[in-house]
Short mmCIF file of C-alpha atoms in Angstrom, two decimals:
data_model
loop_
_atom_site.label_atom_id
_atom_site.label_comp_id
_atom_site.label_asym_id
_atom_site.label_seq_id
_atom_site.Cartn_x
_atom_site.Cartn_y
_atom_site.Cartn_z
CA MET A 440 37.32 -28.27 45.12
CA ARG A 441 33.74 -27.32 45.94
CA ARG A 442 31.92 -25.83 42.98
CA LEU A 443 31.07 -22.14 43.20
CA ARG A 444 27.39 -21.60 42.72
CA PRO A 445 25.22 -18.54 43.31
CA SER A 446 24.57 -18.46 47.03
CA LYS A 447 21.09 -18.23 48.51
CA ALA A 448 21.92 -14.70 49.52
CA PHE A 449 22.70 -13.88 45.90
CA GLN A 450 19.53 -15.53 44.66
CA ALA A 451 17.21 -13.90 47.19
CA ARG A 452 15.67 -10.81 45.70
CA THR A 453 15.41 -7.60 47.68
CA THR A 454 11.76 -6.69 47.24
CA TYR A 455 11.24 -2.98 46.78
CA GLN A 456 8.14 -1.47 48.32
CA VAL A 457 6.83 1.95 47.41
CA ASP A 458 6.47 3.91 50.64
CA LEU A 459 2.77 4.74 50.91
CA THR A 460 2.61 4.72 54.71
CA ASN A 461 2.44 8.46 55.18
CA LYS A 462 0.31 9.61 52.28
CA THR A 463 -0.98 8.07 49.09
CA PRO A 464 0.43 10.15 46.22
CA GLU A 465 -2.20 12.02 44.27
CA PRO A 466 -2.32 11.12 40.58
CA THR A 467 -0.75 13.74 38.34
CA LEU A 468 -2.89 15.54 35.78
CA LEU A 469 -1.19 13.51 33.06
CA GLY A 470 -1.89 10.32 35.00
CA LYS A 471 -5.58 11.24 35.27
CA THR A 472 -5.71 11.88 31.52
CA LEU A 473 -4.19 8.46 30.84
CA VAL A 474 -6.60 6.78 33.25
CA SER A 475 -9.52 8.48 31.50
CA ALA A 476 -8.26 7.31 28.09
CA LEU A 477 -7.16 3.81 29.20
CA PRO A 478 -9.04 2.97 32.41
CA ASP A 479 -8.10 -0.71 32.39
CA SER A 480 -4.44 -0.29 31.47
CA VAL A 481 -3.02 2.26 33.90
CA ILE A 482 -1.58 1.29 37.31
CA LEU A 483 -1.38 4.05 39.91
CA PRO A 484 0.73 3.91 43.11
CA HIS A 485 -2.33 3.49 45.35
CA ASN A 486 -2.90 0.12 43.67
CA THR A 487 -0.07 -1.06 45.88
CA ALA A 488 0.18 -4.75 44.96
CA ALA A 489 0.12 -4.26 41.19
CA PHE A 490 2.38 -1.20 41.35
CA ASN A 491 5.02 -2.93 43.50
CA GLN A 492 4.90 -6.00 41.27
CA SER A 493 5.65 -3.78 38.30
CA MET A 494 8.52 -2.05 40.09
CA ASN A 495 10.08 -5.37 41.12
CA SER A 496 10.15 -6.80 37.62
CA TYR A 497 13.48 -5.18 36.75
CA TRP A 498 16.72 -7.15 36.75
CA ALA A 499 18.92 -4.54 38.45
CA GLN A 500 17.95 -3.46 41.94
CA GLN A 501 18.63 0.24 41.34
CA GLU A 502 16.02 0.28 38.57
CA CYS A 503 13.44 -1.02 41.06
CA GLU A 504 14.06 2.06 43.20
CA VAL A 505 13.02 4.60 40.56
CA THR A 506 9.32 5.34 41.07
CA PRO A 507 7.12 6.59 38.21
CA SER A 508 3.85 8.47 38.72
CA CYS A 509 2.00 5.67 36.94
CA VAL A 510 2.52 2.59 34.79
CA VAL A 511 0.77 2.23 31.45
CA ARG A 512 0.44 -1.43 30.45
CA PRO A 513 -1.25 -1.42 27.03
CA ARG A 514 -3.04 -4.62 26.07
CA ASP A 515 -2.69 -4.10 22.34
CA VAL A 516 -1.10 -1.77 19.83
CA GLN A 517 -4.18 0.47 19.64
CA GLU A 518 -3.98 1.18 23.36
CA LEU A 519 -0.29 1.99 22.94
CA CYS A 520 -1.18 4.41 20.14
CA THR A 521 -3.64 6.12 22.49
CA ALA A 522 -0.98 6.42 25.21
CA VAL A 523 1.56 7.90 22.79
CA THR A 524 -1.02 10.39 21.50
CA VAL A 525 -1.73 11.57 25.07
CA LEU A 526 2.00 11.84 25.81
CA LYS A 527 2.66 13.78 22.61
CA CYS A 528 -0.09 16.27 23.48
CA GLU A 529 1.43 16.79 26.93
CA TYR A 530 4.91 17.08 25.43
CA ASP A 531 3.78 19.78 22.99
CA LYS A 532 1.81 21.59 25.70
CA GLN A 533 4.79 21.74 28.06
CA GLY A 534 7.01 22.87 25.23
CA LYS A 535 4.73 25.78 24.37
CA GLU A 536 4.41 26.80 28.00
CA ALA A 537 8.20 26.83 28.32
CA GLY A 538 8.58 28.84 25.14
CA LYS A 539 10.34 26.02 23.34
CA ARG A 540 9.32 22.75 21.76
CA ARG A 541 10.58 20.32 24.30
CA ALA A 542 9.70 18.75 27.62
CA ASP A 543 12.51 16.72 29.09
CA GLY A 544 11.79 13.50 30.93
CA LEU A 545 8.11 12.78 30.35
CA PHE A 546 8.07 8.99 30.00
CA ALA A 547 10.17 5.83 29.79
CA ILE A 548 9.70 2.54 27.93
CA ARG A 549 10.30 -0.92 29.37
CA SER A 550 10.62 -4.06 27.28
CA GLY A 551 12.42 -6.71 29.34
CA GLY A 552 13.87 -4.36 31.97
CA HIS A 553 17.31 -5.99 31.92
CA SER A 554 19.49 -2.90 31.54
CA PRO A 555 21.63 -2.02 34.59
CA VAL A 556 21.63 1.68 33.74
CA SER A 557 19.51 3.54 36.26
CA GLY A 558 16.75 5.28 34.30
CA ALA A 559 17.29 3.19 31.16
CA ALA A 560 13.75 1.82 31.38
CA SER A 561 12.38 3.75 34.35
CA ILE A 562 11.57 7.33 35.28
CA ASP A 563 11.20 9.18 38.55
CA GLY A 564 7.79 10.84 38.70
CA GLY A 565 6.96 10.31 35.02
CA VAL A 566 5.02 7.74 33.02
CA LEU A 567 6.37 4.21 32.54
CA ILE A 568 5.14 2.43 29.41
CA ASP A 569 5.41 -1.29 30.13
CA LEU A 570 5.36 -3.53 27.04
CA GLY A 571 5.08 -6.68 29.16
CA LEU A 572 1.82 -7.80 27.51
CA PHE A 573 3.37 -7.74 24.01
CA ARG A 574 4.78 -11.25 24.33
CA GLU A 575 3.54 -13.11 21.28
CA VAL A 576 5.80 -15.68 19.61
CA THR A 577 4.18 -16.79 16.34
CA PRO A 578 6.16 -18.91 13.85
CA SER A 579 5.06 -18.80 10.22
CA GLU A 580 3.59 -21.96 8.72
CA ASP A 581 6.61 -22.41 6.42
CA GLY A 582 9.06 -22.01 9.33
CA LEU A 583 10.95 -19.17 7.64
CA ASN A 584 10.11 -16.38 10.08
CA VAL A 585 8.70 -15.67 13.52
CA VAL A 586 6.72 -12.69 14.80
CA ILE A 587 7.93 -11.73 18.28
CA GLY A 588 6.38 -9.15 20.59
CA ALA A 589 8.68 -6.43 21.90
CA GLY A 590 7.81 -7.30 25.50
CA ALA A 591 8.87 -10.94 25.20
CA LYS A 592 12.00 -12.33 26.79
CA TRP A 593 14.27 -14.72 24.96
CA MET A 594 13.07 -17.59 27.15
CA ASP A 595 9.57 -17.04 25.71
CA VAL A 596 10.97 -17.36 22.21
CA SER A 597 13.18 -20.42 22.69
CA GLN A 598 10.54 -22.34 24.65
CA VAL A 599 8.17 -22.10 21.68
CA LEU A 600 10.77 -22.72 18.99
CA ASP A 601 12.56 -25.63 20.72
CA LYS A 602 9.36 -27.65 20.38
CA LYS A 603 9.21 -26.96 16.65
CA GLY A 604 12.86 -27.63 15.87
CA LEU A 605 13.41 -23.95 15.00
CA ALA A 606 15.57 -21.08 16.21
CA VAL A 607 16.22 -17.41 15.50
CA VAL A 608 19.31 -15.26 15.84
CA GLY A 609 18.47 -14.16 19.37
CA GLY A 610 19.79 -13.48 22.85
CA ARG A 611 22.11 -15.73 24.87
CA ASN A 612 20.52 -14.99 28.25
CA SER A 613 16.97 -16.27 28.70
CA ALA A 614 15.86 -13.38 30.95
CA VAL A 615 16.95 -10.58 28.60
CA GLY A 616 14.19 -8.72 26.76
CA VAL A 617 13.79 -9.04 23.02
CA GLY A 618 13.22 -5.32 22.44
CA GLY A 619 16.28 -3.80 24.04
CA LEU A 620 18.78 -6.40 22.85
CA THR A 621 17.56 -6.30 19.24
CA LEU A 622 17.44 -2.51 18.98
CA GLY A 623 20.98 -2.31 20.39
CA GLY A 624 22.53 -4.64 17.79
CA GLY A 625 22.54 -7.98 19.55
CA LEU A 626 25.08 -10.80 19.80
CA SER A 627 23.88 -14.39 19.47
CA PHE A 628 25.09 -17.97 19.57
CA PHE A 629 24.07 -17.98 15.89
CA SER A 630 26.03 -14.84 14.90
CA PRO A 631 28.88 -16.90 13.34
CA ARG A 632 26.32 -18.36 10.90
CA PHE A 633 23.93 -15.50 10.29
CA GLY A 634 25.34 -12.25 11.72
CA LEU A 635 24.05 -9.97 14.46
CA VAL A 636 20.54 -10.13 15.88
CA CYS A 637 19.57 -6.79 14.32
CA SER A 638 20.76 -7.94 10.89
CA ASN A 639 18.17 -10.71 10.84
CA VAL A 640 15.04 -8.64 11.45
CA LEU A 641 12.82 -8.69 8.35
CA SER A 642 10.39 -6.04 9.54
CA TYR A 643 9.36 -3.92 12.53
CA GLU A 644 5.95 -2.69 13.64
CA VAL A 645 6.46 0.77 15.15
CA VAL A 646 4.22 3.28 16.89
CA LEU A 647 5.40 6.72 15.82
CA CYS A 648 5.19 10.04 17.69
CA SER A 649 1.89 10.85 15.96
CA GLY A 650 0.28 7.76 17.49
CA SER A 651 0.14 6.08 14.07
CA ILE A 652 1.44 2.60 13.27
CA ALA A 653 4.17 2.11 10.68
CA THR A 654 5.86 -0.93 9.19
CA ALA A 655 9.58 -0.75 8.51
CA SER A 656 11.10 -3.30 6.12
CA ALA A 657 13.49 -3.46 3.19
CA SER A 658 10.66 -2.33 0.88
CA THR A 659 8.64 -0.05 3.19
CA ASN A 660 10.22 2.80 5.16
CA SER A 661 13.58 1.23 4.41
CA ASP A 662 15.51 4.09 6.05
CA LEU A 663 13.71 3.46 9.34
CA TRP A 664 14.25 -0.30 8.91
CA ARG A 665 18.01 0.23 8.68
CA ALA A 666 18.10 2.81 11.49
CA LEU A 667 16.37 0.45 13.93
CA LYS A 668 19.24 -2.03 13.49
CA GLY A 669 21.23 -0.59 16.37
CA GLY A 670 19.54 2.82 16.72
CA SER A 671 17.79 2.01 20.02
CA ASN A 672 14.57 3.82 21.03
CA ASN A 673 15.16 7.05 19.11
CA PHE A 674 12.45 6.70 16.44
CA GLY A 675 9.30 5.30 18.02
CA ILE A 676 8.11 2.34 20.06
CA VAL A 677 8.66 -1.00 18.35
CA THR A 678 5.86 -3.42 19.18
CA ARG A 679 6.67 -6.43 16.99
CA PHE A 680 9.69 -7.89 15.24
CA THR A 681 9.44 -10.29 12.30
CA VAL A 682 12.72 -12.21 12.28
CA ARG A 683 14.25 -14.95 10.16
CA SER A 684 14.01 -18.47 11.54
CA PHE A 685 15.73 -21.69 10.56
CA PRO A 686 15.84 -25.38 11.53
CA SER A 687 17.76 -26.06 14.74
CA ASN A 688 18.01 -28.99 17.09
CA GLU A 689 19.85 -29.28 20.39
CA ILE A 690 23.17 -27.49 20.75
CA TRP A 691 26.39 -28.24 22.64
CA SER A 692 27.21 -25.58 25.23
CA GLY A 693 28.51 -24.89 28.70
CA PHE A 694 31.27 -23.40 30.81
CA LEU A 695 34.79 -24.53 31.62
CA TYR A 696 35.60 -23.48 35.19
CA MET A 697 39.25 -22.93 36.00
CA ALA A 698 41.52 -21.66 38.74
CA PRO A 699 43.19 -18.23 38.31
CA SER A 700 46.50 -20.03 37.80
CA GLN A 701 45.27 -20.77 34.25
CA THR A 702 44.98 -17.08 33.33
CA VAL A 703 47.98 -16.94 30.98
CA LYS A 704 46.90 -20.09 29.15
CA VAL A 705 43.29 -18.92 28.84
CA LEU A 706 44.36 -15.58 27.38
CA ALA A 707 46.68 -17.36 24.96
CA ALA A 708 43.95 -19.80 23.89
CA PHE A 709 41.49 -16.94 23.44
CA HIS A 710 43.93 -14.91 21.34
CA ALA A 711 44.91 -17.88 19.18
CA TYR A 712 41.32 -18.86 18.46
CA VAL A 713 40.13 -15.34 17.62
CA ASP A 714 43.22 -14.80 15.45
CA LYS A 715 42.22 -17.55 13.04
CA GLU A 716 40.67 -15.09 10.59
CA GLY A 717 40.63 -16.50 7.09
CA SER A 718 40.62 -20.10 8.26
CA ARG A 719 37.06 -20.10 9.64
CA ASN A 720 35.23 -20.86 6.43
CA SER A 721 34.20 -24.41 7.17
CA ILE A 722 30.68 -25.36 8.15
CA GLN A 723 32.00 -26.56 11.50
CA GLU A 724 33.55 -23.20 12.34
CA ASN A 725 30.35 -21.38 11.43
CA HIS A 726 28.66 -23.30 14.25
CA ALA A 727 31.27 -22.29 16.86
CA ALA A 728 30.09 -19.44 19.11
CA GLY A 729 32.47 -17.86 21.56
CA PRO A 730 34.75 -18.17 23.33
CA ILE A 731 33.42 -15.90 26.08
CA ALA A 732 36.17 -15.66 28.70
CA CYS A 733 35.06 -14.45 32.14
CA PHE A 734 37.45 -13.55 34.95
CA SER A 735 35.69 -13.03 38.27
CA TYR A 736 36.60 -11.92 41.77
CA ILE A 737 33.95 -12.88 44.35
CA HIS A 738 34.61 -10.62 47.31
CA LYS A 739 32.45 -12.51 49.79
CA LEU A 740 34.63 -15.59 49.34
CA ARG A 741 37.88 -13.72 48.54
CA VAL A 742 38.13 -16.02 45.52
CA LYS A 743 39.16 -15.50 41.90
CA ALA A 744 37.79 -17.81 39.22
CA ILE A 745 37.75 -18.21 35.45
CA ALA A 746 34.80 -19.39 33.38
CA VAL A 747 34.91 -19.84 29.61
CA ASN A 748 31.70 -20.33 27.65
CA LEU A 749 31.90 -22.47 24.51
CA VAL A 750 29.02 -23.27 22.14
CA SER A 751 28.49 -25.33 19.02
CA THR A 752 25.10 -24.76 17.41
CA GLU A 753 25.48 -28.08 15.59
CA THR A 754 24.85 -31.17 17.70
CA PRO A 755 28.02 -33.35 17.76
CA LYS A 756 27.34 -36.86 16.55
CA ASP A 757 28.91 -38.59 19.54
CA LYS A 758 27.75 -35.90 22.03
CA ASN A 759 31.37 -35.29 23.02
CA TRP A 760 33.45 -32.23 22.17
CA PRO A 761 32.45 -30.96 18.70
CA ALA A 762 35.19 -30.75 16.09
CA CYS A 763 35.14 -26.94 16.07
CA TRP A 764 36.38 -26.92 19.70
CA ALA A 765 38.12 -30.30 20.02
CA ASN A 766 41.09 -29.06 17.99
CA THR A 767 41.62 -25.87 20.01
CA SER A 768 43.73 -25.19 23.10
CA PHE A 769 40.60 -24.94 25.23
CA LYS A 770 40.11 -28.68 25.36
CA SER A 771 43.53 -29.29 26.91
CA LEU A 772 43.20 -26.62 29.61
CA TRP A 773 43.23 -27.98 33.16
CA ARG A 774 39.87 -27.26 34.71
CA LEU A 775 38.02 -27.77 37.96
CA TRP A 776 34.86 -28.85 36.21
CA SER A 777 32.83 -28.38 33.04
CA THR A 778 29.12 -27.98 32.33
CA CYS A 779 29.48 -28.52 28.58
CA LYS A 780 26.89 -30.90 27.20
CA VAL A 781 24.22 -31.33 24.55
CA ARG A 782 21.09 -29.43 25.54
CA THR A 783 18.21 -27.32 24.28
CA LEU A 784 18.74 -23.68 23.43
CA THR A 785 16.48 -22.79 26.35
CA SER A 786 18.75 -24.72 28.72
CA ALA A 787 21.85 -22.99 27.33
CA THR A 788 20.37 -19.52 27.78
CA ASP A 789 19.04 -20.41 31.24
CA GLU A 790 22.59 -21.25 32.30
CA MET A 791 23.67 -17.73 31.36
CA ASN A 792 20.82 -16.26 33.39
CA VAL A 793 21.46 -18.30 36.55
CA LEU A 794 25.01 -16.99 36.84
CA ASN A 795 23.77 -13.44 37.49
CA PRO A 796 20.21 -13.51 38.86
CA PRO A 797 18.01 -10.47 39.56
CA GLY A 798 17.85 -8.50 42.79
CA ARG A 799 21.42 -7.17 42.84
CA ARG A 800 22.84 -3.73 42.11
CA GLN A 801 24.46 -3.87 38.69
CA VAL A 802 26.71 -1.88 36.39
CA PHE A 803 28.12 -2.51 32.91
CA ALA A 804 30.83 -0.70 30.96
CA THR A 805 32.56 -1.64 27.73
CA THR A 806 35.22 -0.89 25.16
CA THR A 807 36.55 -2.55 22.02
CA ILE A 808 40.12 -3.54 21.23
CA LYS A 809 41.95 -5.36 18.47
CA ASN A 810 42.87 -8.95 19.12
CA ASP A 811 46.36 -8.08 20.28
CA ALA A 812 48.05 -10.34 22.84
CA ALA A 813 49.73 -7.53 24.76
CA THR A 814 46.50 -5.53 24.95
CA LEU A 815 44.59 -8.58 26.19
CA THR A 816 47.18 -9.05 28.93
CA ALA A 817 47.06 -5.36 29.85
CA THR A 818 43.26 -5.54 30.00
CA HIS A 819 43.43 -8.43 32.45
CA ASP A 820 46.05 -6.56 34.49
CA VAL A 821 43.63 -3.62 34.88
CA TYR A 822 40.94 -6.02 36.14
CA ASP A 823 43.40 -7.68 38.51
CA ASP A 824 44.84 -4.42 39.86
CA ALA A 825 41.39 -3.21 40.93
CA ILE A 826 40.88 -6.18 43.26
CA ALA A 827 43.22 -4.81 45.93
CA LEU A 828 41.15 -1.62 46.10
CA ILE A 829 37.89 -3.59 46.27
CA ARG A 830 39.30 -5.59 49.18
CA ARG A 831 40.45 -2.47 50.97
CA VAL A 832 37.10 -0.69 50.62
CA ASN A 833 35.36 -3.98 51.48
CA VAL A 834 32.40 -3.67 49.13
CA LYS A 835 29.65 -5.89 50.48
CA GLY A 836 28.65 -8.74 48.19
CA MET A 837 30.65 -7.48 45.22
CA THR A 838 31.44 -9.64 42.21
CA TRP A 839 33.89 -8.00 39.83
CA THR A 840 33.92 -9.65 36.39
CA LEU A 841 35.90 -8.95 33.25
CA VAL A 842 34.42 -10.47 30.08
CA LEU A 843 36.24 -10.92 26.75
CA GLN A 844 34.38 -12.01 23.63
CA PRO A 845 35.16 -11.87 19.92
CA LEU A 846 33.51 -9.70 17.29
CA LEU A 847 34.64 -11.06 13.95
CA PRO A 848 34.48 -9.36 10.52
CA GLU A 849 32.75 -12.33 8.91
CA TRP A 850 29.87 -12.03 11.38
CA ILE A 851 29.33 -8.38 10.48
CA ARG A 852 29.15 -9.12 6.77
CA LYS A 853 26.27 -11.55 7.21
CA GLY A 854 22.61 -10.58 7.24
CA ASP A 855 21.14 -7.20 6.38
CA PRO A 856 23.16 -3.96 6.50
CA ASN A 857 23.16 -1.94 9.71
CA PRO A 858 24.52 1.46 10.80
CA LEU A 859 26.97 0.16 13.42
CA GLY A 860 29.97 1.31 11.41
CA LEU A 861 31.67 -2.09 11.32
CA LEU A 862 30.82 -3.31 7.81
CA ASP A 863 33.72 -1.65 5.99
CA GLU A 864 36.33 -2.17 8.67
CA THR A 865 39.52 -3.98 7.61
CA CYS A 866 41.27 -4.04 10.97
CA GLY A 867 40.74 -7.77 11.54
CA PRO A 868 39.19 -9.52 14.52
CA LEU A 869 37.97 -7.36 17.38
CA VAL A 870 37.41 -8.12 21.05
CA ILE A 871 34.52 -6.67 23.03
CA VAL A 872 35.77 -5.96 26.54
CA SER A 873 33.15 -5.51 29.23
CA PHE A 874 32.86 -5.34 32.98
CA THR A 875 29.83 -6.92 34.63
CA VAL A 876 29.76 -5.85 38.25
CA ASN A 877 27.20 -6.48 40.98
CA TRP A 878 27.08 -5.62 44.67
CA ALA A 879 24.66 -5.34 47.60
CA ASP A 880 24.50 -1.84 49.14
CA ARG A 881 23.46 1.51 47.67
CA ARG A 882 26.17 3.26 49.69
CA ASP A 883 28.78 1.63 47.44
CA ASP A 884 27.20 2.79 44.16
CA ASP A 885 29.60 5.68 43.52
CA PHE A 886 32.69 3.65 44.33
CA VAL A 887 31.69 0.78 42.04
CA LYS A 888 30.78 3.05 39.14
CA THR A 889 33.96 5.08 39.51
CA THR A 890 36.15 1.99 39.75
CA THR A 891 34.54 0.51 36.65
CA ARG A 892 34.92 3.71 34.69
CA HIS A 893 38.57 4.07 35.65
CA ALA A 894 39.20 0.49 34.52
CA ILE A 895 37.74 1.16 31.08
CA GLU A 896 39.69 4.41 30.78
CA LYS A 897 42.95 2.64 31.65
CA ILE A 898 42.32 -0.01 29.00
CA ASP A 899 41.48 2.66 26.44
CA SER A 900 44.67 4.56 27.30
CA PHE A 901 46.83 1.48 26.80
CA ALA A 902 45.09 0.61 23.53
CA ALA A 903 45.41 4.17 22.23
CA ALA A 904 49.13 4.25 23.03
CA ASN A 905 49.64 0.97 21.19
CA GLN A 906 47.18 1.66 18.34
CA THR A 907 45.14 -1.38 19.29
CA GLY A 908 41.88 0.35 20.20
CA HIS A 909 38.70 0.66 18.19
CA ARG A 910 35.96 3.29 18.20
CA TYR A 911 33.01 0.84 18.40
CA ARG A 912 31.17 0.48 21.69
CA TYR A 913 28.52 -2.23 21.93
CA LEU A 914 25.45 -0.26 23.00
CA ASN A 915 23.92 -2.99 25.15
CA TYR A 916 27.01 -3.09 27.39
CA CYS A 917 27.56 0.67 27.65
CA ALA A 918 27.55 2.57 30.93
CA ASP A 919 25.46 5.74 31.21
CA TRP A 920 28.52 7.95 30.66
CA GLN A 921 29.46 6.29 27.35
CA ARG A 922 28.44 7.47 23.87
CA PRO A 923 27.91 4.44 21.62
CA PHE A 924 26.62 6.35 18.58
CA THR A 925 29.92 8.21 18.26
CA GLY A 926 31.50 4.79 17.80
CA TYR A 927 29.26 4.13 14.80
CA GLY A 928 31.18 6.78 12.86
CA GLU A 929 30.19 10.29 11.80
CA GLU A 930 28.35 9.24 8.64
CA ASN A 931 26.22 6.61 10.38
CA LYS A 932 25.43 8.87 13.33
CA ARG A 933 24.34 11.60 10.93
CA PHE A 934 22.12 9.07 9.10
CA LEU A 935 20.46 8.07 12.38
CA GLN A 936 19.88 11.72 13.31
CA GLU A 937 18.29 12.40 9.91
CA VAL A 938 15.96 9.41 10.24
CA SER A 939 15.03 10.48 13.77
CA ARG A 940 14.11 13.97 12.56
CA ARG A 941 12.12 12.51 9.66
CA TYR A 942 9.96 10.18 11.75
CA ASP A 943 9.98 12.16 15.02
CA PRO A 944 10.19 15.84 13.97
CA GLY A 945 9.29 17.14 17.41
CA ALA A 946 11.95 14.96 19.10
CA LEU A 947 9.45 13.23 21.41
CA PHE A 948 11.69 10.17 21.65
CA GLN A 949 14.86 12.23 21.94
CA ARG A 950 13.72 14.51 24.76
CA GLY A 951 10.38 13.42 26.10
CA CYS A 952 11.48 9.79 26.43
CA VAL A 953 14.22 9.15 28.97
CA GLY A 954 16.43 6.09 28.93
CA GLY A 955 18.53 4.57 26.23
CA PHE A 956 21.24 6.53 24.45
CA LYS A 957 20.17 9.64 22.58
CA LEU A 958 21.40 10.79 19.19
CA ASP A 959 21.74 14.45 20.16
CA GLU A 960 23.89 13.90 23.24
CA MET A 961 27.13 15.83 23.29
CA ASP A 962 30.35 13.82 23.21
#
């Protein structure tokens, strides 16, 4: 059978152009103030080439279509402090004029720009702060930590560290930004060994609402340090992360591609592997990342396919299947082909990126269930049932993908404490369920979002009826209608709100900054 690869149509990016044919927009008063304060770091719409380049640097097409009044691209942390000071003054001014201390929707922050949520890192008519120049990757001389700029992407990190025989607990997709993934919790190929991405950050450099710079670590501003481990952009603008590093050579990774006829066997293999709690204490098992089971319907081809990602972060001696996967049911599954091989970490994360390139309309949504066989089957049934509707509506260029991946208790217990609300759980292995959906035309936006939401709600209903659901929602996979902080638990959400009020008493990052998930949102 011919291998399914991203078509040229999928790879070709739709370039968004700001419409300046009729009239060049006049800079806003706030934009003029920023230009006066930072003349070399503000891009206005009339600078067409630079402005369009900035707009087209998002992953999801719908983000490219949100047009700010200007883009602030600070060259260093001092320039960022100046920008925040200007924004805070405008925020306070608008609040006083309105008779209250708030000004909704003043600015947005972009790190890597990989979120599919419209407005997550963009703003219509406001100020976009682009951290794209904060891309340093500086390993310490002793190899124990790395300083990473908040505007870096994980490809920037791995390309430097591969050459030095080092790695960090970082992202699995090379094009994802360091800032957003880390502040949302973060899953990694190295989570079985060291825990979540956020639990391996030694310190943060943060620009606060006052325009001052703070360090957050276990010994300095320790409450802020803990809150940033999953608390998103609710406290300030993180400019640098200092993260633990460790020796690492090439890894074994890739995808097994299978026909839909293998669905029952794949679900059974997934359930059996994740259910091995208590027997995963060997060094070999600590190197096993995954399985990530992906079930896709490609509407253009009217084809269903299964892809399962397997990783061993320890290089197998004979470069064949590592022991941690050789003794599982995955090895015996009949497959069309496999890409599993020994490779660099950069190569492994590039493979993830190629499967869903930029330039498409995108949506995510997620839930969490217990590793229950019946609930896994019901989850797949919900995915499968939606395909008939997608065919009937005939959504142009749509790829409808259900992703299942484990979240194991032993991962949560490793690394530094975080406020995700998972540390004290005794419910056993969990499964993060997510939908990754992309399509071509704006006219289908509402249908795709509604279909995805209904799918999640059906899964949640089944899990609730069978007591196999879980409150946690992985922030980085949440849709705009979801409330991840509620899933952290009441005590942890209250802690995050207290820290936010302590470091941002005027709520600049709650109300003046759009995008992300806010702590004061109503459930």
